[in-house]
Amino acid sequence: MAQDRDQGLAEAKPKEAKKGFVRLSINLSTETMDILRRLIEIKGLSITDGVRRAIKVWQFVEEQTEKGNELAVIEPNGDVRKVLVL
């Protein structure tokens, strides 16, 4: 599985574009794309902005776990649930 991910990264050759942007083509499962479409519709975002937001959230999670912090969900009633990050 990790080899498949690594191969995909090796094959991804983003094209350098103007103004510091990179054009990237990705393959998503239909299930993943349906989730992305639903989320961007709810927030009124473009696909590009939805992907950017997902990457920023991933970055935040990685930074926090690298610091030894744990992530949690606080329920409306105040209960705290620890979130396991894979």
PDB file of N, CA, C and O in Angstrom:
ATOM      1  N   MET A   1       0.832  -1.198   0.000  1.00  0.00           N
ATOM      2  CA  MET A   1       0.000   0.000   0.000  1.00  0.00           C
ATOM      3  C   MET A   1       0.870   1.253   0.000  1.00  0.00           C
ATOM      4  O   MET A   1       0.650   2.158  -0.772  1.00  0.00           O
ATOM      5  N   ALA A   2       1.856   1.305   0.909  1.00  0.00           N
ATOM      6  CA  ALA A   2       2.743   2.464   0.960  1.00  0.00           C
ATOM      7  C   ALA A   2       3.504   2.609  -0.344  1.00  0.00           C
ATOM      8  O   ALA A   2       3.748   3.717  -0.805  1.00  0.00           O
ATOM      9  N   GLN A   3       3.848   1.470  -0.957  1.00  0.00           N
ATOM     10  CA  GLN A   3       4.555   1.518  -2.223  1.00  0.00           C
ATOM     11  C   GLN A   3       3.682   2.168  -3.291  1.00  0.00           C
ATOM     12  O   GLN A   3       4.162   2.952  -4.091  1.00  0.00           O
ATOM     13  N   ASP A   4       2.385   1.855  -3.299  1.00  0.00           N
ATOM     14  CA  ASP A   4       1.468   2.471  -4.247  1.00  0.00           C
ATOM     15  C   ASP A   4       1.423   3.982  -4.056  1.00  0.00           C
ATOM     16  O   ASP A   4       1.429   4.737  -5.009  1.00  0.00           O
ATOM     17  N   ARG A   5       1.376   4.408  -2.797  1.00  0.00           N
ATOM     18  CA  ARG A   5       1.354   5.848  -2.516  1.00  0.00           C
ATOM     19  C   ARG A   5       2.642   6.491  -2.991  1.00  0.00           C
ATOM     20  O   ARG A   5       2.632   7.549  -3.607  1.00  0.00           O
ATOM     21  N   ASP A   6       3.781   5.861  -2.698  1.00  0.00           N
ATOM     22  CA  ASP A   6       5.068   6.420  -3.106  1.00  0.00           C
ATOM     23  C   ASP A   6       5.178   6.492  -4.618  1.00  0.00           C
ATOM     24  O   ASP A   6       5.682   7.458  -5.164  1.00  0.00           O
ATOM     25  N   GLN A   7       4.695   5.458  -5.296  1.00  0.00           N
ATOM     26  CA  GLN A   7       4.746   5.445  -6.746  1.00  0.00           C
ATOM     27  C   GLN A   7       3.898   6.585  -7.298  1.00  0.00           C
ATOM     28  O   GLN A   7       4.305   7.261  -8.228  1.00  0.00           O
ATOM     29  N   GLY A   8       2.728   6.796  -6.715  1.00  0.00           N
ATOM     30  CA  GLY A   8       1.869   7.883  -7.166  1.00  0.00           C
ATOM     31  C   GLY A   8       2.532   9.238  -7.007  1.00  0.00           C
ATOM     32  O   GLY A   8       2.423  10.100  -7.862  1.00  0.00           O
ATOM     33  N   LEU A   9       3.259   9.413  -5.904  1.00  0.00           N
ATOM     34  CA  LEU A   9       3.964  10.674  -5.699  1.00  0.00           C
ATOM     35  C   LEU A   9       5.090  10.832  -6.698  1.00  0.00           C
ATOM     36  O   LEU A   9       5.343  11.918  -7.198  1.00  0.00           O
ATOM     37  N   ALA A  10       5.782   9.735  -6.985  1.00  0.00           N
ATOM     38  CA  ALA A  10       6.884   9.800  -7.937  1.00  0.00           C
ATOM     39  C   ALA A  10       6.364  10.128  -9.338  1.00  0.00           C
ATOM     40  O   ALA A  10       7.025  10.820 -10.100  1.00  0.00           O
ATOM     41  N   GLU A  11       5.167   9.628  -9.668  1.00  0.00           N
ATOM     42  CA  GLU A  11       4.610   9.873 -10.983  1.00  0.00           C
ATOM     43  C   GLU A  11       3.984  11.257 -11.097  1.00  0.00           C
ATOM     44  O   GLU A  11       3.828  11.774 -12.184  1.00  0.00           O
ATOM     45  N   ALA A  12       3.600  11.841  -9.964  1.00  0.00           N
ATOM     46  CA  ALA A  12       2.992  13.172  -9.992  1.00  0.00           C
ATOM     47  C   ALA A  12       4.078  14.189 -10.311  1.00  0.00           C
ATOM     48  O   ALA A  12       5.012  14.368  -9.551  1.00  0.00           O
ATOM     49  N   LYS A  13       3.959  14.786 -11.457  1.00  0.00           N
ATOM     50  CA  LYS A  13       4.942  15.783 -11.872  1.00  0.00           C
ATOM     51  C   LYS A  13       4.217  17.104 -12.058  1.00  0.00           C
ATOM     52  O   LYS A  13       3.799  17.437 -13.169  1.00  0.00           O
ATOM     53  N   PRO A  14       4.037  17.837 -10.962  1.00  0.00           N
ATOM     54  CA  PRO A  14       3.291  19.089 -11.062  1.00  0.00           C
ATOM     55  C   PRO A  14       3.957  20.049 -12.040  1.00  0.00           C
ATOM     56  O   PRO A  14       5.176  20.154 -12.090  1.00  0.00           O
ATOM     57  N   LYS A  15       3.150  20.724 -12.821  1.00  0.00           N
ATOM     58  CA  LYS A  15       3.667  21.713 -13.755  1.00  0.00           C
ATOM     59  C   LYS A  15       3.773  23.053 -13.045  1.00  0.00           C
ATOM     60  O   LYS A  15       2.829  23.507 -12.425  1.00  0.00           O
ATOM     61  N   GLU A  16       4.938  23.655 -13.135  1.00  0.00           N
ATOM     62  CA  GLU A  16       5.119  24.977 -12.542  1.00  0.00           C
ATOM     63  C   GLU A  16       4.278  25.972 -13.335  1.00  0.00           C
ATOM     64  O   GLU A  16       4.263  25.972 -14.555  1.00  0.00           O
ATOM     65  N   ALA A  17       3.554  26.791 -12.643  1.00  0.00           N
ATOM     66  CA  ALA A  17       2.709  27.780 -13.291  1.00  0.00           C
ATOM     67  C   ALA A  17       3.107  29.175 -12.833  1.00  0.00           C
ATOM     68  O   ALA A  17       3.961  29.337 -11.975  1.00  0.00           O
ATOM     69  N   LYS A  18       2.468  30.147 -13.387  1.00  0.00           N
ATOM     70  CA  LYS A  18       2.754  31.536 -13.035  1.00  0.00           C
ATOM     71  C   LYS A  18       2.335  31.842 -11.606  1.00  0.00           C
ATOM     72  O   LYS A  18       1.487  31.175 -11.036  1.00  0.00           O
ATOM     73  N   LYS A  19       2.910  32.865 -11.027  1.00  0.00           N
ATOM     74  CA  LYS A  19       2.520  33.417  -9.727  1.00  0.00           C
ATOM     75  C   LYS A  19       2.659  32.423  -8.578  1.00  0.00           C
ATOM     76  O   LYS A  19       1.896  32.445  -7.635  1.00  0.00           O
ATOM     77  N   GLY A  20       3.586  31.467  -8.665  1.00  0.00           N
ATOM     78  CA  GLY A  20       3.851  30.570  -7.553  1.00  0.00           C
ATOM     79  C   GLY A  20       2.846  29.457  -7.367  1.00  0.00           C
ATOM     80  O   GLY A  20       2.806  28.826  -6.330  1.00  0.00           O
ATOM     81  N   PHE A  21       2.015  29.211  -8.358  1.00  0.00           N
ATOM     82  CA  PHE A  21       1.054  28.124  -8.273  1.00  0.00           C
ATOM     83  C   PHE A  21       1.581  26.916  -9.023  1.00  0.00           C
ATOM     84  O   PHE A  21       2.384  27.033  -9.931  1.00  0.00           O
ATOM     85  N   VAL A  22       1.102  25.756  -8.646  1.00  0.00           N
ATOM     86  CA  VAL A  22       1.453  24.511  -9.321  1.00  0.00           C
ATOM     87  C   VAL A  22       0.162  23.838  -9.763  1.00  0.00           C
ATOM     88  O   VAL A  22      -0.769  23.692  -8.976  1.00  0.00           O
ATOM     89  N   ARG A  23       0.103  23.450 -11.027  1.00  0.00           N
ATOM     90  CA  ARG A  23      -1.063  22.723 -11.529  1.00  0.00           C
ATOM     91  C   ARG A  23      -0.824  21.244 -11.250  1.00  0.00           C
ATOM     92  O   ARG A  23       0.228  20.709 -11.553  1.00  0.00           O
ATOM     93  N   LEU A  24      -1.820  20.598 -10.650  1.00  0.00           N
ATOM     94  CA  LEU A  24      -1.676  19.211 -10.233  1.00  0.00           C
ATOM     95  C   LEU A  24      -2.907  18.425 -10.662  1.00  0.00           C
ATOM     96  O   LEU A  24      -4.031  18.871 -10.481  1.00  0.00           O
ATOM     97  N   SER A  25      -2.685  17.263 -11.220  1.00  0.00           N
ATOM     98  CA  SER A  25      -3.777  16.371 -11.610  1.00  0.00           C
ATOM     99  C   SER A  25      -3.752  15.176 -10.663  1.00  0.00           C
ATOM    100  O   SER A  25      -2.698  14.566 -10.461  1.00  0.00           O
ATOM    101  N   ILE A  26      -4.907  14.864 -10.053  1.00  0.00           N
ATOM    102  CA  ILE A  26      -4.965  13.749  -9.106  1.00  0.00           C
ATOM    103  C   ILE A  26      -6.108  12.816  -9.468  1.00  0.00           C
ATOM    104  O   ILE A  26      -7.060  13.218 -10.133  1.00  0.00           O
ATOM    105  N   ASN A  27      -6.014  11.583  -9.033  1.00  0.00           N
ATOM    106  CA  ASN A  27      -7.080  10.603  -9.199  1.00  0.00           C
ATOM    107  C   ASN A  27      -7.713  10.355  -7.839  1.00  0.00           C
ATOM    108  O   ASN A  27      -7.005  10.065  -6.871  1.00  0.00           O
ATOM    109  N   LEU A  28      -9.019  10.495  -7.768  1.00  0.00           N
ATOM    110  CA  LEU A  28      -9.759  10.237  -6.542  1.00  0.00           C
ATOM    111  C   LEU A  28     -10.806   9.166  -6.815  1.00  0.00           C
ATOM    112  O   LEU A  28     -11.362   9.104  -7.916  1.00  0.00           O
ATOM    113  N   SER A  29     -11.099   8.368  -5.802  1.00  0.00           N
ATOM    114  CA  SER A  29     -12.198   7.420  -5.945  1.00  0.00           C
ATOM    115  C   SER A  29     -13.496   8.226  -6.048  1.00  0.00           C
ATOM    116  O   SER A  29     -13.563   9.383  -5.618  1.00  0.00           O
ATOM    117  N   THR A  30     -14.522   7.607  -6.607  1.00  0.00           N
ATOM    118  CA  THR A  30     -15.800   8.320  -6.713  1.00  0.00           C
ATOM    119  C   THR A  30     -16.338   8.652  -5.327  1.00  0.00           C
ATOM    120  O   THR A  30     -16.936   9.718  -5.133  1.00  0.00           O
ATOM    121  N   GLU A  31     -16.102   7.762  -4.356  1.00  0.00           N
ATOM    122  CA  GLU A  31     -16.554   8.030  -2.983  1.00  0.00           C
ATOM    123  C   GLU A  31     -15.869   9.268  -2.415  1.00  0.00           C
ATOM    124  O   GLU A  31     -16.525  10.145  -1.832  1.00  0.00           O
ATOM    125  N   THR A  32     -14.560   9.370  -2.599  1.00  0.00           N
ATOM    126  CA  THR A  32     -13.812  10.524  -2.086  1.00  0.00           C
ATOM    127  C   THR A  32     -14.260  11.799  -2.782  1.00  0.00           C
ATOM    128  O   THR A  32     -14.442  12.840  -2.144  1.00  0.00           O
ATOM    129  N   MET A  33     -14.470  11.742  -4.091  1.00  0.00           N
ATOM    130  CA  MET A  33     -14.913  12.925  -4.827  1.00  0.00           C
ATOM    131  C   MET A  33     -16.304  13.341  -4.403  1.00  0.00           C
ATOM    132  O   MET A  33     -16.586  14.538  -4.283  1.00  0.00           O
ATOM    133  N   ASP A  34     -17.186  12.376  -4.135  1.00  0.00           N
ATOM    134  CA  ASP A  34     -18.531  12.713  -3.646  1.00  0.00           C
ATOM    135  C   ASP A  34     -18.453  13.440  -2.309  1.00  0.00           C
ATOM    136  O   ASP A  34     -19.177  14.413  -2.078  1.00  0.00           O
ATOM    137  N   ILE A  35     -17.563  12.985  -1.436  1.00  0.00           N
ATOM    138  CA  ILE A  35     -17.384  13.646  -0.134  1.00  0.00           C
ATOM    139  C   ILE A  35     -16.873  15.066  -0.340  1.00  0.00           C
ATOM    140  O   ILE A  35     -17.385  16.017   0.256  1.00  0.00           O
ATOM    141  N   LEU A  36     -15.858  15.217  -1.199  1.00  0.00           N
ATOM    142  CA  LEU A  36     -15.297  16.545  -1.464  1.00  0.00           C
ATOM    143  C   LEU A  36     -16.359  17.467  -2.034  1.00  0.00           C
ATOM    144  O   LEU A  36     -16.507  18.610  -1.579  1.00  0.00           O
ATOM    145  N   ARG A  37     -17.125  16.990  -2.999  1.00  0.00           N
ATOM    146  CA  ARG A  37     -18.174  17.830  -3.605  1.00  0.00           C
ATOM    147  C   ARG A  37     -19.210  18.265  -2.570  1.00  0.00           C
ATOM    148  O   ARG A  37     -19.654  19.412  -2.568  1.00  0.00           O
ATOM    149  N   ARG A  38     -19.614  17.329  -1.703  1.00  0.00           N
ATOM    150  CA  ARG A  38     -20.602  17.667  -0.681  1.00  0.00           C
ATOM    151  C   ARG A  38     -20.055  18.742   0.264  1.00  0.00           C
ATOM    152  O   ARG A  38     -20.740  19.714   0.584  1.00  0.00           O
ATOM    153  N   LEU A  39     -18.800  18.574   0.671  1.00  0.00           N
ATOM    154  CA  LEU A  39     -18.204  19.537   1.599  1.00  0.00           C
ATOM    155  C   LEU A  39     -18.030  20.916   0.970  1.00  0.00           C
ATOM    156  O   LEU A  39     -18.308  21.933   1.616  1.00  0.00           O
ATOM    157  N   ILE A  40     -17.582  20.960  -0.280  1.00  0.00           N
ATOM    158  CA  ILE A  40     -17.383  22.279  -0.892  1.00  0.00           C
ATOM    159  C   ILE A  40     -18.713  22.964  -1.180  1.00  0.00           C
ATOM    160  O   ILE A  40     -18.795  24.189  -1.123  1.00  0.00           O
ATOM    161  N   GLU A  41     -19.749  22.182  -1.460  1.00  0.00           N
ATOM    162  CA  GLU A  41     -21.082  22.775  -1.643  1.00  0.00           C
ATOM    163  C   GLU A  41     -21.573  23.418  -0.354  1.00  0.00           C
ATOM    164  O   GLU A  41     -22.103  24.526  -0.366  1.00  0.00           O
ATOM    165  N   ILE A  42     -21.383  22.709   0.757  1.00  0.00           N
ATOM    166  CA  ILE A  42     -21.820  23.219   2.060  1.00  0.00           C
ATOM    167  C   ILE A  42     -21.129  24.544   2.379  1.00  0.00           C
ATOM    168  O   ILE A  42     -21.749  25.480   2.878  1.00  0.00           O
ATOM    169  N   LYS A  43     -19.824  24.616   2.084  1.00  0.00           N
ATOM    170  CA  LYS A  43     -19.037  25.807   2.421  1.00  0.00           C
ATOM    171  C   LYS A  43     -18.975  26.838   1.304  1.00  0.00           C
ATOM    172  O   LYS A  43     -18.434  27.921   1.482  1.00  0.00           O
ATOM    173  N   GLY A  44     -19.489  26.501   0.128  1.00  0.00           N
ATOM    174  CA  GLY A  44     -19.449  27.441  -0.989  1.00  0.00           C
ATOM    175  C   GLY A  44     -18.043  27.653  -1.524  1.00  0.00           C
ATOM    176  O   GLY A  44     -17.688  28.758  -1.917  1.00  0.00           O
ATOM    177  N   LEU A  45     -17.252  26.585  -1.551  1.00  0.00           N
ATOM    178  CA  LEU A  45     -15.866  26.678  -2.001  1.00  0.00           C
ATOM    179  C   LEU A  45     -15.707  26.073  -3.390  1.00  0.00           C
ATOM    180  O   LEU A  45     -16.528  25.281  -3.832  1.00  0.00           O
ATOM    181  N   SER A  46     -14.603  26.425  -4.033  1.00  0.00           N
ATOM    182  CA  SER A  46     -14.224  25.745  -5.270  1.00  0.00           C
ATOM    183  C   SER A  46     -13.532  24.438  -4.895  1.00  0.00           C
ATOM    184  O   SER A  46     -13.139  24.234  -3.738  1.00  0.00           O
ATOM    185  N   ILE A  47     -13.385  23.552  -5.870  1.00  0.00           N
ATOM    186  CA  ILE A  47     -12.651  22.309  -5.615  1.00  0.00           C
ATOM    187  C   ILE A  47     -11.234  22.632  -5.158  1.00  0.00           C
ATOM    188  O   ILE A  47     -10.720  22.043  -4.206  1.00  0.00           O
ATOM    189  N   THR A  48     -10.601  23.589  -5.816  1.00  0.00           N
ATOM    190  CA  THR A  48      -9.236  23.977  -5.453  1.00  0.00           C
ATOM    191  C   THR A  48      -9.166  24.435  -4.001  1.00  0.00           C
ATOM    192  O   THR A  48      -8.290  24.004  -3.243  1.00  0.00           O
ATOM    193  N   ASP A  49     -10.094  25.301  -3.596  1.00  0.00           N
ATOM    194  CA  ASP A  49     -10.089  25.779  -2.210  1.00  0.00           C
ATOM    195  C   ASP A  49     -10.402  24.660  -1.225  1.00  0.00           C
ATOM    196  O   ASP A  49      -9.854  24.630  -0.121  1.00  0.00           O
ATOM    197  N   GLY A  50     -11.260  23.721  -1.617  1.00  0.00           N
ATOM    198  CA  GLY A  50     -11.547  22.570  -0.757  1.00  0.00           C
ATOM    199  C   GLY A  50     -10.316  21.717  -0.533  1.00  0.00           C
ATOM    200  O   GLY A  50     -10.029  21.286   0.591  1.00  0.00           O
ATOM    201  N   VAL A  51      -9.555  21.469  -1.593  1.00  0.00           N
ATOM    202  CA  VAL A  51      -8.318  20.685  -1.470  1.00  0.00           C
ATOM    203  C   VAL A  51      -7.295  21.448  -0.635  1.00  0.00           C
ATOM    204  O   VAL A  51      -6.637  20.874   0.236  1.00  0.00           O
ATOM    205  N   ARG A  52      -7.173  22.749  -0.859  1.00  0.00           N
ATOM    206  CA  ARG A  52      -6.242  23.565  -0.054  1.00  0.00           C
ATOM    207  C   ARG A  52      -6.597  23.481   1.432  1.00  0.00           C
ATOM    208  O   ARG A  52      -5.728  23.335   2.285  1.00  0.00           O
ATOM    209  N   ARG A  53      -7.892  23.580   1.725  1.00  0.00           N
ATOM    210  CA  ARG A  53      -8.341  23.527   3.120  1.00  0.00           C
ATOM    211  C   ARG A  53      -8.021  22.165   3.732  1.00  0.00           C
ATOM    212  O   ARG A  53      -7.555  22.087   4.866  1.00  0.00           O
ATOM    213  N   ALA A  54      -8.245  21.098   2.978  1.00  0.00           N
ATOM    214  CA  ALA A  54      -7.947  19.745   3.474  1.00  0.00           C
ATOM    215  C   ALA A  54      -6.458  19.593   3.780  1.00  0.00           C
ATOM    216  O   ALA A  54      -6.073  19.018   4.804  1.00  0.00           O
ATOM    217  N   ILE A  55      -5.616  20.138   2.922  1.00  0.00           N
ATOM    218  CA  ILE A  55      -4.168  20.060   3.146  1.00  0.00           C
ATOM    219  C   ILE A  55      -3.777  20.844   4.389  1.00  0.00           C
ATOM    220  O   ILE A  55      -2.947  20.392   5.191  1.00  0.00           O
ATOM    221  N   LYS A  56      -4.362  22.002   4.593  1.00  0.00           N
ATOM    222  CA  LYS A  56      -4.063  22.809   5.790  1.00  0.00           C
ATOM    223  C   LYS A  56      -4.497  22.089   7.068  1.00  0.00           C
ATOM    224  O   LYS A  56      -3.794  22.131   8.077  1.00  0.00           O
ATOM    225  N   VAL A  57      -5.655  21.449   7.034  1.00  0.00           N
ATOM    226  CA  VAL A  57      -6.113  20.690   8.203  1.00  0.00           C
ATOM    227  C   VAL A  57      -5.160  19.539   8.477  1.00  0.00           C
ATOM    228  O   VAL A  57      -4.771  19.288   9.619  1.00  0.00           O
ATOM    229  N   TRP A  58      -4.752  18.832   7.442  1.00  0.00           N
ATOM    230  CA  TRP A  58      -3.793  17.735   7.577  1.00  0.00           C
ATOM    231  C   TRP A  58      -2.498  18.246   8.173  1.00  0.00           C
ATOM    232  O   TRP A  58      -1.919  17.654   9.084  1.00  0.00           O
ATOM    233  N   GLN A  59      -2.019  19.395   7.692  1.00  0.00           N
ATOM    234  CA  GLN A  59      -0.800  19.993   8.228  1.00  0.00           C
ATOM    235  C   GLN A  59      -0.955  20.303   9.716  1.00  0.00           C
ATOM    236  O   GLN A  59      -0.076  20.006  10.529  1.00  0.00           O
ATOM    237  N   PHE A  60      -2.075  20.887  10.105  1.00  0.00           N
ATOM    238  CA  PHE A  60      -2.332  21.211  11.503  1.00  0.00           C
ATOM    239  C   PHE A  60      -2.303  19.957  12.368  1.00  0.00           C
ATOM    240  O   PHE A  60      -1.669  19.921  13.423  1.00  0.00           O
ATOM    241  N   VAL A  61      -2.993  18.898  11.908  1.00  0.00           N
ATOM    242  CA  VAL A  61      -3.040  17.639  12.663  1.00  0.00           C
ATOM    243  C   VAL A  61      -1.628  17.084  12.829  1.00  0.00           C
ATOM    244  O   VAL A  61      -1.231  16.677  13.929  1.00  0.00           O
ATOM    245  N   GLU A  62      -0.857  17.069  11.766  1.00  0.00           N
ATOM    246  CA  GLU A  62       0.516  16.548  11.832  1.00  0.00           C
ATOM    247  C   GLU A  62       1.373  17.366  12.794  1.00  0.00           C
ATOM    248  O   GLU A  62       2.128  16.814  13.599  1.00  0.00           O
ATOM    249  N   GLU A  63       1.279  18.686  12.726  1.00  0.00           N
ATOM    250  CA  GLU A  63       2.059  19.555  13.617  1.00  0.00           C
ATOM    251  C   GLU A  63       1.706  19.299  15.079  1.00  0.00           C
ATOM    252  O   GLU A  63       2.586  19.237  15.937  1.00  0.00           O
ATOM    253  N   GLN A  64       0.421  19.162  15.357  1.00  0.00           N
ATOM    254  CA  GLN A  64       0.001  18.947  16.738  1.00  0.00           C
ATOM    255  C   GLN A  64       0.450  17.592  17.266  1.00  0.00           C
ATOM    256  O   GLN A  64       0.913  17.488  18.404  1.00  0.00           O
ATOM    257  N   THR A  65       0.303  16.550  16.458  1.00  0.00           N
ATOM    258  CA  THR A  65       0.714  15.225  16.927  1.00  0.00           C
ATOM    259  C   THR A  65       2.227  15.124  17.049  1.00  0.00           C
ATOM    260  O   THR A  65       2.721  14.443  17.941  1.00  0.00           O
ATOM    261  N   GLU A  66       2.964  15.816  16.193  1.00  0.00           N
ATOM    262  CA  GLU A  66       4.428  15.836  16.311  1.00  0.00           C
ATOM    263  C   GLU A  66       4.863  16.493  17.624  1.00  0.00           C
ATOM    264  O   GLU A  66       5.891  16.137  18.192  1.00  0.00           O
ATOM    265  N   LYS A  67       4.090  17.443  18.117  1.00  0.00           N
ATOM    266  CA  LYS A  67       4.375  18.106  19.390  1.00  0.00           C
ATOM    267  C   LYS A  67       3.946  17.265  20.588  1.00  0.00           C
ATOM    268  O   LYS A  67       4.160  17.647  21.728  1.00  0.00           O
ATOM    269  N   GLY A  68       3.311  16.126  20.298  1.00  0.00           N
ATOM    270  CA  GLY A  68       2.834  15.266  21.384  1.00  0.00           C
ATOM    271  C   GLY A  68       1.440  15.615  21.862  1.00  0.00           C
ATOM    272  O   GLY A  68       0.958  15.043  22.837  1.00  0.00           O
ATOM    273  N   ASN A  69       0.791  16.544  21.187  1.00  0.00           N
ATOM    274  CA  ASN A  69      -0.570  16.919  21.563  1.00  0.00           C
ATOM    275  C   ASN A  69      -1.560  15.883  21.057  1.00  0.00           C
ATOM    276  O   ASN A  69      -1.292  15.162  20.090  1.00  0.00           O
ATOM    277  N   GLU A  70      -2.694  15.810  21.714  1.00  0.00           N
ATOM    278  CA  GLU A  70      -3.772  14.932  21.281  1.00  0.00           C
ATOM    279  C   GLU A  70      -4.908  15.788  20.762  1.00  0.00           C
ATOM    280  O   GLU A  70      -5.097  16.933  21.182  1.00  0.00           O
ATOM    281  N   LEU A  71      -5.661  15.233  19.848  1.00  0.00           N
ATOM    282  CA  LEU A  71      -6.815  15.934  19.306  1.00  0.00           C
ATOM    283  C   LEU A  71      -8.072  15.390  19.955  1.00  0.00           C
ATOM    284  O   LEU A  71      -8.150  14.199  20.268  1.00  0.00           O
ATOM    285  N   ALA A  72      -9.045  16.259  20.152  1.00  0.00           N
ATOM    286  CA  ALA A  72     -10.278  15.844  20.812  1.00  0.00           C
ATOM    287  C   ALA A  72     -11.464  16.557  20.195  1.00  0.00           C
ATOM    288  O   ALA A  72     -11.338  17.623  19.601  1.00  0.00           O
ATOM    289  N   VAL A  73     -12.614  15.933  20.362  1.00  0.00           N
ATOM    290  CA  VAL A  73     -13.885  16.531  19.968  1.00  0.00           C
ATOM    291  C   VAL A  73     -14.634  16.830  21.249  1.00  0.00           C
ATOM    292  O   VAL A  73     -14.744  15.975  22.129  1.00  0.00           O
ATOM    293  N   ILE A  74     -15.119  18.049  21.367  1.00  0.00           N
ATOM    294  CA  ILE A  74     -15.919  18.424  22.535  1.00  0.00           C
ATOM    295  C   ILE A  74     -17.381  18.407  22.105  1.00  0.00           C
ATOM    296  O   ILE A  74     -17.802  19.172  21.238  1.00  0.00           O
ATOM    297  N   GLU A  75     -18.138  17.499  22.700  1.00  0.00           N
ATOM    298  CA  GLU A  75     -19.559  17.354  22.383  1.00  0.00           C
ATOM    299  C   GLU A  75     -20.324  18.572  22.898  1.00  0.00           C
ATOM    300  O   GLU A  75     -19.857  19.274  23.804  1.00  0.00           O
ATOM    301  N   PRO A  76     -21.500  18.851  22.341  1.00  0.00           N
ATOM    302  CA  PRO A  76     -22.299  19.990  22.801  1.00  0.00           C
ATOM    303  C   PRO A  76     -22.580  19.960  24.305  1.00  0.00           C
ATOM    304  O   PRO A  76     -22.706  21.009  24.938  1.00  0.00           O
ATOM    305  N   ASN A  77     -22.634  18.751  24.891  1.00  0.00           N
ATOM    306  CA  ASN A  77     -22.891  18.650  26.338  1.00  0.00           C
ATOM    307  C   ASN A  77     -21.619  18.797  27.175  1.00  0.00           C
ATOM    308  O   ASN A  77     -21.668  18.680  28.388  1.00  0.00           O
ATOM    309  N   GLY A  78     -20.485  19.047  26.505  1.00  0.00           N
ATOM    310  CA  GLY A  78     -19.225  19.244  27.228  1.00  0.00           C
ATOM    311  C   GLY A  78     -18.352  18.012  27.341  1.00  0.00           C
ATOM    312  O   GLY A  78     -17.205  18.096  27.774  1.00  0.00           O
ATOM    313  N   ASP A  79     -18.885  16.850  26.984  1.00  0.00           N
ATOM    314  CA  ASP A  79     -18.072  15.629  27.004  1.00  0.00           C
ATOM    315  C   ASP A  79     -16.937  15.750  25.990  1.00  0.00           C
ATOM    316  O   ASP A  79     -17.117  16.281  24.896  1.00  0.00           O
ATOM    317  N   VAL A  80     -15.771  15.246  26.396  1.00  0.00           N
ATOM    318  CA  VAL A  80     -14.598  15.310  25.538  1.00  0.00           C
ATOM    319  C   VAL A  80     -14.297  13.909  25.039  1.00  0.00           C
ATOM    320  O   VAL A  80     -14.222  12.957  25.816  1.00  0.00           O
ATOM    321  N   ARG A  81     -14.138  13.798  23.737  1.00  0.00           N
ATOM    322  CA  ARG A  81     -13.802  12.520  23.105  1.00  0.00           C
ATOM    323  C   ARG A  81     -12.456  12.652  22.427  1.00  0.00           C
ATOM    324  O   ARG A  81     -12.236  13.544  21.609  1.00  0.00           O
ATOM    325  N   LYS A  82     -11.520  11.804  22.775  1.00  0.00           N
ATOM    326  CA  LYS A  82     -10.206  11.810  22.153  1.00  0.00           C
ATOM    327  C   LYS A  82     -10.337  11.304  20.715  1.00  0.00           C
ATOM    328  O   LYS A  82     -11.089  10.365  20.446  1.00  0.00           O
ATOM    329  N   VAL A  83      -9.596  11.918  19.816  1.00  0.00           N
ATOM    330  CA  VAL A  83      -9.616  11.518  18.425  1.00  0.00           C
ATOM    331  C   VAL A  83      -8.319  10.804  18.115  1.00  0.00           C
ATOM    332  O   VAL A  83      -7.237  11.325  18.368  1.00  0.00           O
ATOM    333  N   LEU A  84      -8.430   9.605  17.581  1.00  0.00           N
ATOM    334  CA  LEU A  84      -7.261   8.840  17.185  1.00  0.00           C
ATOM    335  C   LEU A  84      -6.889   9.245  15.767  1.00  0.00           C
ATOM    336  O   LEU A  84      -7.716   9.195  14.864  1.00  0.00           O
ATOM    337  N   VAL A  85      -5.649   9.682  15.583  1.00  0.00           N
ATOM    338  CA  VAL A  85      -5.181  10.098  14.267  1.00  0.00           C
ATOM    339  C   VAL A  85      -4.295   9.002  13.707  1.00  0.00           C
ATOM    340  O   VAL A  85      -3.313   8.610  14.336  1.00  0.00           O
ATOM    341  N   LEU A  86      -4.658   8.496  12.558  1.00  0.00           N
ATOM    342  CA  LEU A  86      -3.887   7.431  11.918  1.00  0.00           C
ATOM    343  C   LEU A  86      -2.816   7.988  11.032  1.00  0.00           C
ATOM    344  O   LEU A  86      -2.916   9.001  10.470  1.00  0.00           O
TER     345      LEU A  86
END
